[in-house]
XYZ file of N, CA and C in Angstrom:
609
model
N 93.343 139.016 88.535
C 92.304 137.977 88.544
C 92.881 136.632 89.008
N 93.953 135.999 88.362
C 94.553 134.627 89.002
C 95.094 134.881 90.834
N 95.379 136.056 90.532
C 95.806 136.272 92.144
C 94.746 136.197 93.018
N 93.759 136.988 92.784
C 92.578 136.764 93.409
C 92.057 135.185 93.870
N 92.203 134.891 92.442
C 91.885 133.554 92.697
C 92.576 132.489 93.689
N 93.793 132.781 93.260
C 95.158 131.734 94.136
C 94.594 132.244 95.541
N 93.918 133.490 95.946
C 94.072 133.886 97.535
C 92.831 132.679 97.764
N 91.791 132.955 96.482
C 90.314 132.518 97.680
C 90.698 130.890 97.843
N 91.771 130.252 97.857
C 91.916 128.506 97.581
C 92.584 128.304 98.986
N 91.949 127.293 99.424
C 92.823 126.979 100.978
C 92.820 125.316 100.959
N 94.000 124.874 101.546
C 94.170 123.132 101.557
C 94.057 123.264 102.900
N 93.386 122.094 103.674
C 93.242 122.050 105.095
C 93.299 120.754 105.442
N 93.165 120.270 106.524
C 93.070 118.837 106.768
C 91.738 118.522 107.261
N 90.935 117.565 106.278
C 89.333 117.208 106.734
C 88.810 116.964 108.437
N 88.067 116.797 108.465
C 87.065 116.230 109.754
C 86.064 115.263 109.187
N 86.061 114.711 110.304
C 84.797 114.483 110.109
C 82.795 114.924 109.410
N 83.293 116.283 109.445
C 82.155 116.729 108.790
C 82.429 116.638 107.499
N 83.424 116.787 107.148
C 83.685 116.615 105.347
C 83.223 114.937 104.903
N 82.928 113.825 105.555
C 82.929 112.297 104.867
C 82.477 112.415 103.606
N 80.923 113.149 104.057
C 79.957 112.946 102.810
C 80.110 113.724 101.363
N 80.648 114.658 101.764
C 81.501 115.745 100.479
C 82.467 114.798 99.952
N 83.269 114.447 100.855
C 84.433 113.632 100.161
C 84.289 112.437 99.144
N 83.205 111.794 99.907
C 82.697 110.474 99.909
C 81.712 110.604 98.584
N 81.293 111.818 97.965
C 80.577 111.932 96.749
C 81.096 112.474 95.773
N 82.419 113.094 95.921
C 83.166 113.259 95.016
C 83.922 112.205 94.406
N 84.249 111.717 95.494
C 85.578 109.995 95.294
C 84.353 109.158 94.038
N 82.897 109.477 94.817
C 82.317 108.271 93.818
C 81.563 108.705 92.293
N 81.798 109.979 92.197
C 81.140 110.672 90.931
C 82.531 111.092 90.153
N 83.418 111.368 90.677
C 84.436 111.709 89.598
C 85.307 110.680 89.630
N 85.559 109.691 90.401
C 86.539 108.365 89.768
C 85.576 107.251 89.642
N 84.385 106.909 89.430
C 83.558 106.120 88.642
C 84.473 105.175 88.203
N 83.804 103.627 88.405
C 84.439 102.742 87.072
C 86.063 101.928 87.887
N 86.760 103.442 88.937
C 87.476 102.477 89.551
C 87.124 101.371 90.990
N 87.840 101.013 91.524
C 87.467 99.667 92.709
C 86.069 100.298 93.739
N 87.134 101.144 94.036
C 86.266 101.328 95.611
C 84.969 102.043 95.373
N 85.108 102.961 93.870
C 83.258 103.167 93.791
C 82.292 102.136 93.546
N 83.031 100.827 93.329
C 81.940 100.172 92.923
C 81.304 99.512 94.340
N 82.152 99.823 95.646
C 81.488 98.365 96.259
C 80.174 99.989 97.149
N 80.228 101.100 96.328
C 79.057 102.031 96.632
C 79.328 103.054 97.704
N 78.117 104.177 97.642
C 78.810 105.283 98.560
C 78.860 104.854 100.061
N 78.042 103.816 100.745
C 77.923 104.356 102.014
C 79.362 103.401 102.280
N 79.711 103.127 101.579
C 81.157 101.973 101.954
C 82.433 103.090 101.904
N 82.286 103.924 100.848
C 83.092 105.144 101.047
C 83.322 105.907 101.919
N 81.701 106.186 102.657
C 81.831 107.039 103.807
C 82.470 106.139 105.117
N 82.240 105.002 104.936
C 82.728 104.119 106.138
C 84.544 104.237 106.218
N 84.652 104.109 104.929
C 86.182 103.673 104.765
C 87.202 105.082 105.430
N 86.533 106.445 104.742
C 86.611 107.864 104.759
C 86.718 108.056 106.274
N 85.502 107.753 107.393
C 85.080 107.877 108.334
C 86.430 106.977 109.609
N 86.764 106.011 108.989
C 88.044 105.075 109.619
C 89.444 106.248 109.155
N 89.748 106.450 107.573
C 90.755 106.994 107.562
C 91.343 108.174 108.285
N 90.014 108.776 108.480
C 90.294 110.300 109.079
C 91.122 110.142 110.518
N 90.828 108.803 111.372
C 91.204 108.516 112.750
C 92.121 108.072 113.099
N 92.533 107.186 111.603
C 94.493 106.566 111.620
C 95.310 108.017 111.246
N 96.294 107.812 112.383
C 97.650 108.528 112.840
C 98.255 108.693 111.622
N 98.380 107.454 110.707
C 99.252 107.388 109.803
C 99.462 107.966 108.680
N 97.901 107.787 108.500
C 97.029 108.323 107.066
C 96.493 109.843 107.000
N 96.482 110.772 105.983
C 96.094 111.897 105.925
C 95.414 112.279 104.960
N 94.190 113.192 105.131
C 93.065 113.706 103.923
C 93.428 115.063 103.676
N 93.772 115.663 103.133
C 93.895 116.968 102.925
C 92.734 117.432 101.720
N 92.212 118.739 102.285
C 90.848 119.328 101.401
C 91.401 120.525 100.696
N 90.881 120.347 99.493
C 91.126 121.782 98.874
C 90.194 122.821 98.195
N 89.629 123.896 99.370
C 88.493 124.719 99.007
C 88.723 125.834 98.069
N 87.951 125.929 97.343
C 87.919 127.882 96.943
C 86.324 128.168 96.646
N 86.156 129.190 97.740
C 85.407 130.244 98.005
C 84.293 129.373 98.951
N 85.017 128.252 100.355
C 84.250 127.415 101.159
C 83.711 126.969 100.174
N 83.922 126.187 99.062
C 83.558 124.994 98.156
C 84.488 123.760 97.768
N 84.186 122.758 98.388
C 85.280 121.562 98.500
C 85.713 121.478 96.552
N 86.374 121.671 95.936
C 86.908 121.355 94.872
C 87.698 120.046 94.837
N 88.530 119.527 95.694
C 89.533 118.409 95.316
C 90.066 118.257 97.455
N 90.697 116.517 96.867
C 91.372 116.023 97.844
C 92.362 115.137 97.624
N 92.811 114.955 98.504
C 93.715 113.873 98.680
C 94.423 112.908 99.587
N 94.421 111.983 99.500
C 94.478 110.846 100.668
C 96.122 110.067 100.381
N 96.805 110.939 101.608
C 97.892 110.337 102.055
C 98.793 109.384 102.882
N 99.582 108.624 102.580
C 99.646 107.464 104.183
C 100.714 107.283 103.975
N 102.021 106.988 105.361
C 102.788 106.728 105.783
C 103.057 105.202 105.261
N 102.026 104.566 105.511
C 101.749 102.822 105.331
C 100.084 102.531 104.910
N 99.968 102.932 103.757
C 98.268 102.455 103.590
C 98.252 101.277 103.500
N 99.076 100.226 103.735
C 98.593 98.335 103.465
C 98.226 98.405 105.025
N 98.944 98.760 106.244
C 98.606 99.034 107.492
C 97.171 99.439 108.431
N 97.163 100.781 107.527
C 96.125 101.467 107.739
C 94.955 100.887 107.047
N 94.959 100.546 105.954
C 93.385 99.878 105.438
C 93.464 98.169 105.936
N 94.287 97.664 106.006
C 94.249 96.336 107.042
C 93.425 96.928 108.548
N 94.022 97.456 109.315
C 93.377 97.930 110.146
C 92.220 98.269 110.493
N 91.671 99.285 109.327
C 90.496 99.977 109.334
C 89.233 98.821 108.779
N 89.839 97.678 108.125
C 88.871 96.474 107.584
C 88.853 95.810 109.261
N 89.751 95.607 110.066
C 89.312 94.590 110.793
C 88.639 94.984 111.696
N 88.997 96.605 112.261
C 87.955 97.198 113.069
C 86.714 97.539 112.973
N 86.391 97.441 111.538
C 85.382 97.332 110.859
C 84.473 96.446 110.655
N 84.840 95.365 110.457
C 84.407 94.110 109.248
C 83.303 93.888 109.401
N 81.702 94.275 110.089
C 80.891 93.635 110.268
C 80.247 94.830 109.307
N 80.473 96.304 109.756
C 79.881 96.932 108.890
C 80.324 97.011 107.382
N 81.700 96.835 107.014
C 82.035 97.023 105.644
C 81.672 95.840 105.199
N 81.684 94.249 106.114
C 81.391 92.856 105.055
C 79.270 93.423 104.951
N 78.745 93.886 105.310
C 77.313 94.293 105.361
C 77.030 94.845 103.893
N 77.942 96.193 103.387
C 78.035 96.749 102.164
C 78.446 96.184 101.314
N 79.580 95.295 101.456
C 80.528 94.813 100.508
C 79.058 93.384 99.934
N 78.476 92.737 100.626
C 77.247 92.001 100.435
C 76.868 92.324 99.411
N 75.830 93.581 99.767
C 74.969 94.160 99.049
C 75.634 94.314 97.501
N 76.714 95.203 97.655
C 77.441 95.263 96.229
C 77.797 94.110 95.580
N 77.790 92.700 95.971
C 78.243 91.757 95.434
C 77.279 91.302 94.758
N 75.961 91.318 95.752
C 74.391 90.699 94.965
C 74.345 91.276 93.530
N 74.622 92.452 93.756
C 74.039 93.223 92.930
C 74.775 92.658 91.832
N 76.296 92.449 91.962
C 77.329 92.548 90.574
C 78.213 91.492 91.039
N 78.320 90.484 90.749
C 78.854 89.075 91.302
C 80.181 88.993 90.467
N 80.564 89.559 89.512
C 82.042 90.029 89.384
C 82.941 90.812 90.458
N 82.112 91.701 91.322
C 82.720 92.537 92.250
C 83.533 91.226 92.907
N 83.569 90.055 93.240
C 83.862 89.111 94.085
C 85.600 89.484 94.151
N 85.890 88.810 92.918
C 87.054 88.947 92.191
C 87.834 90.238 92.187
N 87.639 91.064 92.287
C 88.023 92.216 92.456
C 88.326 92.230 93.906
N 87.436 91.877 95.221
C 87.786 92.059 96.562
C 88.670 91.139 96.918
N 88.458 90.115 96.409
C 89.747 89.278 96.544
C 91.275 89.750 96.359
N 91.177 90.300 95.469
C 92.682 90.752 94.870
C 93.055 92.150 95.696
N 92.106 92.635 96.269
C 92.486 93.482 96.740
C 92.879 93.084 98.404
N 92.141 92.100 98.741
C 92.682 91.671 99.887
C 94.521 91.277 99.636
N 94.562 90.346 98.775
C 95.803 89.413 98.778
C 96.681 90.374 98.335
N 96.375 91.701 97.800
C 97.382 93.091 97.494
C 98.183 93.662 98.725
N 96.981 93.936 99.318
C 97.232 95.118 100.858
C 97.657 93.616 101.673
N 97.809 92.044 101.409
C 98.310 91.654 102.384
C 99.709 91.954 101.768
N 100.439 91.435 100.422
C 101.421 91.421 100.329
C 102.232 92.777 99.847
N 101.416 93.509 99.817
C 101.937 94.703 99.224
C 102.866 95.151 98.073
N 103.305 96.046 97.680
C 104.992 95.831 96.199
C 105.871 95.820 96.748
N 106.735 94.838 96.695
C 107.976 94.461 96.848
C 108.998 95.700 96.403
N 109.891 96.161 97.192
C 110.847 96.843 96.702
C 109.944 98.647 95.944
N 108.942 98.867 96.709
C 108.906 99.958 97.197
C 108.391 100.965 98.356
N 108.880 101.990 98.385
C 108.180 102.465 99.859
C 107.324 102.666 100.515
N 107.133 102.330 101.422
C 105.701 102.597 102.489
C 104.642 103.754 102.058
N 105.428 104.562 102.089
C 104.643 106.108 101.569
C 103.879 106.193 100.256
N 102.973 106.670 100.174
C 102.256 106.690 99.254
C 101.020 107.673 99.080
N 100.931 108.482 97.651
C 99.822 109.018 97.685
C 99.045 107.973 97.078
N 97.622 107.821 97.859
C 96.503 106.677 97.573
C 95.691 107.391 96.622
N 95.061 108.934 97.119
C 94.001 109.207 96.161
C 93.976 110.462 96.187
N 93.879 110.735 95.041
C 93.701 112.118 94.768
C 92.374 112.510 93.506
N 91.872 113.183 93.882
C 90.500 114.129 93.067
C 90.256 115.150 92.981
N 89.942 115.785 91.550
C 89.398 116.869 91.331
C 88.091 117.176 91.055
N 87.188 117.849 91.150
C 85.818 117.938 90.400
C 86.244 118.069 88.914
N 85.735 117.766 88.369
C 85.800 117.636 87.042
C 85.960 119.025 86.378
N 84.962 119.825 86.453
C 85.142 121.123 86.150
C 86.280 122.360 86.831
N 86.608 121.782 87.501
C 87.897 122.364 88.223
C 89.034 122.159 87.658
N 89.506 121.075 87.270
C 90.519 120.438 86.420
C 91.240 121.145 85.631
N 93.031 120.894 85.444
C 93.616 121.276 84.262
C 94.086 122.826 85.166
N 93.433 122.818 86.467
C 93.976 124.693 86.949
C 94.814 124.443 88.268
N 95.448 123.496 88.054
C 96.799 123.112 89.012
C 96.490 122.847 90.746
N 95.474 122.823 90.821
C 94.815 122.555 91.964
C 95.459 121.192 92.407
N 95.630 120.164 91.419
C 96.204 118.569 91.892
C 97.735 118.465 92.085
N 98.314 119.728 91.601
C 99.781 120.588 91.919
C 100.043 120.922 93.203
N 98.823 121.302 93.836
C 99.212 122.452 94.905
C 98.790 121.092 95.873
N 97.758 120.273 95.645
C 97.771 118.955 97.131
C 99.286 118.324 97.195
N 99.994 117.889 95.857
C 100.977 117.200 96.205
C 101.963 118.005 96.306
N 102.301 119.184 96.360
C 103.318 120.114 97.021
C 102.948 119.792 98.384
N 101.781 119.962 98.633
C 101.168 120.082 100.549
C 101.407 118.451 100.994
N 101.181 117.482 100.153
C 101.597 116.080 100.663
C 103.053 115.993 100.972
N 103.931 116.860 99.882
C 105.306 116.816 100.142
C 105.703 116.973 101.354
N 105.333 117.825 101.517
C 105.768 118.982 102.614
C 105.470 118.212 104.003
N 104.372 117.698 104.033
C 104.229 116.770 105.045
C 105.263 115.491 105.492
N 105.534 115.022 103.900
C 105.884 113.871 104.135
C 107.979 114.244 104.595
N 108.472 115.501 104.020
C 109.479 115.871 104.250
C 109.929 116.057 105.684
N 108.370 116.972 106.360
C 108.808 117.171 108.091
C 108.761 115.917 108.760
N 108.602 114.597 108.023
C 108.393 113.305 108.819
C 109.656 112.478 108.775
N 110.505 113.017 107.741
C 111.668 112.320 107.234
C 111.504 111.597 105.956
N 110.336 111.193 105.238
C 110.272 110.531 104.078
C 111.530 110.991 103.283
N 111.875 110.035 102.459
C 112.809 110.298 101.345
C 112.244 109.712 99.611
N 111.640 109.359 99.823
C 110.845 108.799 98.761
C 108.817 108.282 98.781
N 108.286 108.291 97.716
C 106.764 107.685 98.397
C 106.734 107.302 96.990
N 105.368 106.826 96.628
C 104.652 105.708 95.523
C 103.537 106.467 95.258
N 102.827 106.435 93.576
C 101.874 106.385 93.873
C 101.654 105.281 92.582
N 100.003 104.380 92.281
C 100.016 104.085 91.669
C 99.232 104.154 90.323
N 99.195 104.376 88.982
C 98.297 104.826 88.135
C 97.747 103.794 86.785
N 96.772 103.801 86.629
C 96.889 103.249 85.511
C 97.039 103.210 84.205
N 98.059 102.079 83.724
C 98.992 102.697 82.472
C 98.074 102.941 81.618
N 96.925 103.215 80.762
C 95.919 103.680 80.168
C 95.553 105.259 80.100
N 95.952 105.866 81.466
C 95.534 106.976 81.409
C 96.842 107.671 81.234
N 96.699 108.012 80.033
C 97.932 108.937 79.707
C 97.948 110.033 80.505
N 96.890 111.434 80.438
C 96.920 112.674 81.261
C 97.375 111.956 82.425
N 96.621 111.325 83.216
C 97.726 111.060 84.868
C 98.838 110.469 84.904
N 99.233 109.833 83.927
C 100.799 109.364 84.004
C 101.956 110.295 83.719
N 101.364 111.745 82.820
C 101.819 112.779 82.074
C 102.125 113.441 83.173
N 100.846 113.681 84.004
C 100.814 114.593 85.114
C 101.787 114.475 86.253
N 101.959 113.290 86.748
C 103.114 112.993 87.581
C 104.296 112.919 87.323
N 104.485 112.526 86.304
C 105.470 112.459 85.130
C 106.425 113.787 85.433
N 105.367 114.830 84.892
C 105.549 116.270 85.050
C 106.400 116.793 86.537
N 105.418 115.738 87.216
C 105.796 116.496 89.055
C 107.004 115.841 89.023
N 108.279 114.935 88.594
C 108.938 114.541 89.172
C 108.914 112.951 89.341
N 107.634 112.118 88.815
C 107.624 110.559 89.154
C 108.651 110.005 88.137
N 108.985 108.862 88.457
C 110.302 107.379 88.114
C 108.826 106.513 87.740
N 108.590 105.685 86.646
C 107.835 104.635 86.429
C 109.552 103.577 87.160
N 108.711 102.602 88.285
C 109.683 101.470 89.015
C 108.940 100.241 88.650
N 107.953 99.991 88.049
C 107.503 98.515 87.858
C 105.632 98.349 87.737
N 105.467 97.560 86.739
C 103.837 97.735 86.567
C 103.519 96.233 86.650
N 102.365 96.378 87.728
C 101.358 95.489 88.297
C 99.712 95.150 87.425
N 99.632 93.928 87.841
C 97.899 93.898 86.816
C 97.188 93.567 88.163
N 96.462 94.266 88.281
C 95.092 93.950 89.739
C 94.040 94.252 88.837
N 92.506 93.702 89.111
C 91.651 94.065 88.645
C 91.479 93.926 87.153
N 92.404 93.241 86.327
C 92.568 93.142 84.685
C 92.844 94.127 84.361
N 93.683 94.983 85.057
C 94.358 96.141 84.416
C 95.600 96.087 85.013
N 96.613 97.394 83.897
C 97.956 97.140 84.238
C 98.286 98.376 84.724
N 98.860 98.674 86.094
C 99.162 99.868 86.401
C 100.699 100.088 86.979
N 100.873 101.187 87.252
C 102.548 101.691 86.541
C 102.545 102.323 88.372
N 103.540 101.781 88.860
C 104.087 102.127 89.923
C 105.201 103.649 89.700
N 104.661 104.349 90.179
C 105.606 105.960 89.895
C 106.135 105.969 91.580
N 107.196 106.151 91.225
C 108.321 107.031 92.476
C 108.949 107.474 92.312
N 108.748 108.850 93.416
C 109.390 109.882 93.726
C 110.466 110.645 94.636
N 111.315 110.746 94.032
C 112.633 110.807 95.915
C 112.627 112.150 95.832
N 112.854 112.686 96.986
C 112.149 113.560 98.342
C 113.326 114.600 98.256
């Protein structure tokens, strides 16, 4: 039965036809963090840019042609989402609007995220896993195991020797979880009125 199972699961690298799958998972199962709040069609925009940078990578993880989980990898994500904002900016400042009317705290939050991705963390590496998701009911069956083996693996045939990711110190299970894979806590940041724990990993 697990064998069975392990066969019907495949990690692939998205398209474009995946945005909106992606783009409704990112905003129903990580709720509450940044980028769901400024709303979905800003997701699909952001999703829709990432898929086209060189740098950056989505990897999908199906079982039985049912998107279960992903994950969003980058060489340089301060690069790549600098980029993807300026080639952008008329349609993402359009959404980012709307979400502000609505919730005029969001302000503060985009701010910091600008003056982040300009200056980035000092004294660690470019590489980084940005995002990773599971469906909720999927969870706990190593599925978020098997993307960052496949991120590895990527990032190894490129030469990486180390990458980042970042979590927040609150959530015990994900700090546990990486913990588990191999992460170094190197230094914790407050963005957003929260404090999150820089994990790295050498290669």
């Amino acid at each position: 039965m697990n064998k069975s199972r392990k066969l019907s699961k495949m990690i692939r690298n998205v398209s474009s036809l995946d945005v909106k799958k992606i783009s409704h998972l990112h905003y129903t199962e990580l709720k509450g963090e940044f980028l769901p709040s400024l709303g979905r069609n800003f997701l699909e925009k952001l999703y829709k840019g990432l898929i086209k940078e060189k740098g950056t990578f989505i990897l999908a993880l199906e079982e039985k042609n049912a998107l279960k989980g992903f994950l969003v990898g980058s060489f340089d994500f301060k690069q790549s989402f600098k980029k993807i904002i300026r080639d952008n900016f008329f349609n993402f400042s359009k959404e980012i609007v709307k979400q502000v009317f609505k919730n005029p705290t969001l302000l503060k939050n985009i701010i910091e995220t600008l003056l982040y991705t300009k200056k980035g963390i000092s004294g660690s590496p470019s590489a980084e896993l940005v995002v990773i998701c599971i469906e909720s009911q999927s969870q706990r069956q190593g599925m978020g195991n098997q993307l960052v083996k496949e991120l590895e693996k990527i990032f190894k045939n490129q030469g990486v020797k180390k990458y980042k990711v970042s979590v927040n110190s609150v959530k015990s299970p994900a700090n546990l979880f990486y913990k588990a894979l191999g992460f170094k806590k190197n230094k914790q940041i407050s963005i957003y009125g929260k404090r999150f724990n820089i994990l790295i990993k050498n290669l």
